[in-house]
XYZ file of C-alpha atoms in Angstrom:
119
model
C 40.450 59.838 49.573
C 38.486 58.295 51.932
C 35.186 57.848 51.081
C 33.056 58.866 53.589
C 32.927 60.436 57.081
C 29.821 58.549 58.370
C 28.995 55.142 59.319
C 24.943 54.806 57.997
C 22.635 51.942 59.191
C 20.348 52.704 56.809
C 20.745 52.828 52.921
C 21.840 56.627 52.011
C 20.673 58.131 48.982
C 23.782 60.188 47.260
C 23.588 63.234 45.729
C 26.570 64.707 43.379
C 27.236 68.658 44.465
C 31.011 69.358 42.879
C 34.147 67.814 40.875
C 36.595 66.138 43.549
C 38.628 68.520 41.604
C 37.077 71.494 42.904
C 38.271 70.594 46.615
C 40.871 73.029 47.974
C 43.454 71.508 50.424
C 43.230 72.184 53.713
C 40.135 74.851 53.106
C 36.492 75.178 52.556
C 34.253 75.119 49.291
C 30.819 75.707 49.674
C 28.084 73.840 48.071
C 23.954 74.052 47.554
C 22.231 70.704 49.069
C 18.786 70.196 49.725
C 18.514 73.861 50.438
C 20.948 74.438 52.436
C 24.873 75.700 52.396
C 27.285 73.084 52.909
C 30.576 73.775 53.636
C 32.800 71.071 52.127
C 36.250 70.504 53.814
C 39.626 68.699 51.901
C 42.140 67.568 54.655
C 44.922 65.116 52.993
C 46.487 62.756 54.899
C 43.445 62.617 57.397
C 41.958 59.401 58.745
C 38.664 60.937 57.111
C 39.751 63.241 54.297
C 36.602 65.155 53.089
C 33.748 66.791 55.873
C 30.424 68.407 55.027
C 28.925 70.373 57.799
C 26.342 73.314 57.691
C 28.096 76.705 56.562
C 25.361 78.411 58.563
C 27.474 79.402 62.039
C 24.701 79.114 65.080
C 26.667 82.115 66.868
C 26.495 84.737 64.448
C 24.154 83.416 62.307
C 26.148 83.998 59.163
C 26.518 81.607 56.334
C 30.363 81.532 56.801
C 31.794 78.492 58.116
C 32.850 77.686 54.640
C 35.614 80.757 55.193
C 36.862 79.306 58.240
C 40.216 77.757 59.178
C 41.484 74.507 59.520
C 43.437 73.127 62.232
C 43.380 70.714 65.698
C 42.515 71.622 68.993
C 42.371 69.433 71.539
C 43.225 65.996 69.705
C 40.676 67.022 67.060
C 40.229 68.192 63.239
C 38.251 71.539 63.633
C 37.514 74.503 61.582
C 37.328 78.060 63.520
C 34.488 79.948 62.925
C 35.816 83.720 60.764
C 33.483 85.664 62.960
C 33.735 84.846 66.859
C 36.750 81.911 66.220
C 34.637 78.948 67.825
C 35.403 75.928 67.193
C 33.793 73.036 65.662
C 34.960 69.803 65.037
C 34.973 68.564 61.724
C 34.018 64.778 62.740
C 30.693 65.272 64.634
C 30.120 69.143 64.479
C 30.251 69.954 67.980
C 31.470 73.135 69.480
C 34.526 73.051 71.999
C 33.950 76.338 73.349
C 29.975 76.339 74.199
C 28.470 72.355 74.489
C 24.875 73.789 73.320
C 26.114 74.970 69.844
C 27.160 72.517 66.745
C 26.990 72.148 63.523
C 25.060 69.763 61.158
C 27.526 66.932 59.621
C 26.684 65.581 56.000
C 27.635 62.146 54.808
C 29.580 62.787 52.326
C 31.950 60.645 50.089
C 34.111 60.847 46.869
C 32.807 58.952 43.982
C 34.222 58.459 40.632
C 35.852 61.872 40.980
C 32.366 63.292 41.881
C 31.775 64.562 45.652
C 28.424 63.050 47.529
C 26.721 64.210 50.010
C 24.132 61.738 51.317
C 20.605 62.688 52.649
């Protein structure tokens, strides 16, 4: 798996959130990190295999992003919100249908069999 999905300019404090074996290919797993629900997506074979985004859907207000479907749209890997079907880019969190909506993207890596999120 790729080690990280974010280029960091300052040192990152990494927090383990789950085992690598807890990830499900092309699906979401939700973890609790720093008072927020974070959706982890594992996309085997992609340039960046593990992505971490807020689980909170800004359009519906529900914590459902981790249940969304993974796909490709306009050349981007995306997750589709299961409620209103907006597509959020796994790389940067932006909504492809609405420039005013976005998900927070967390730095993430796999280290010695543990998935870690950076703060």
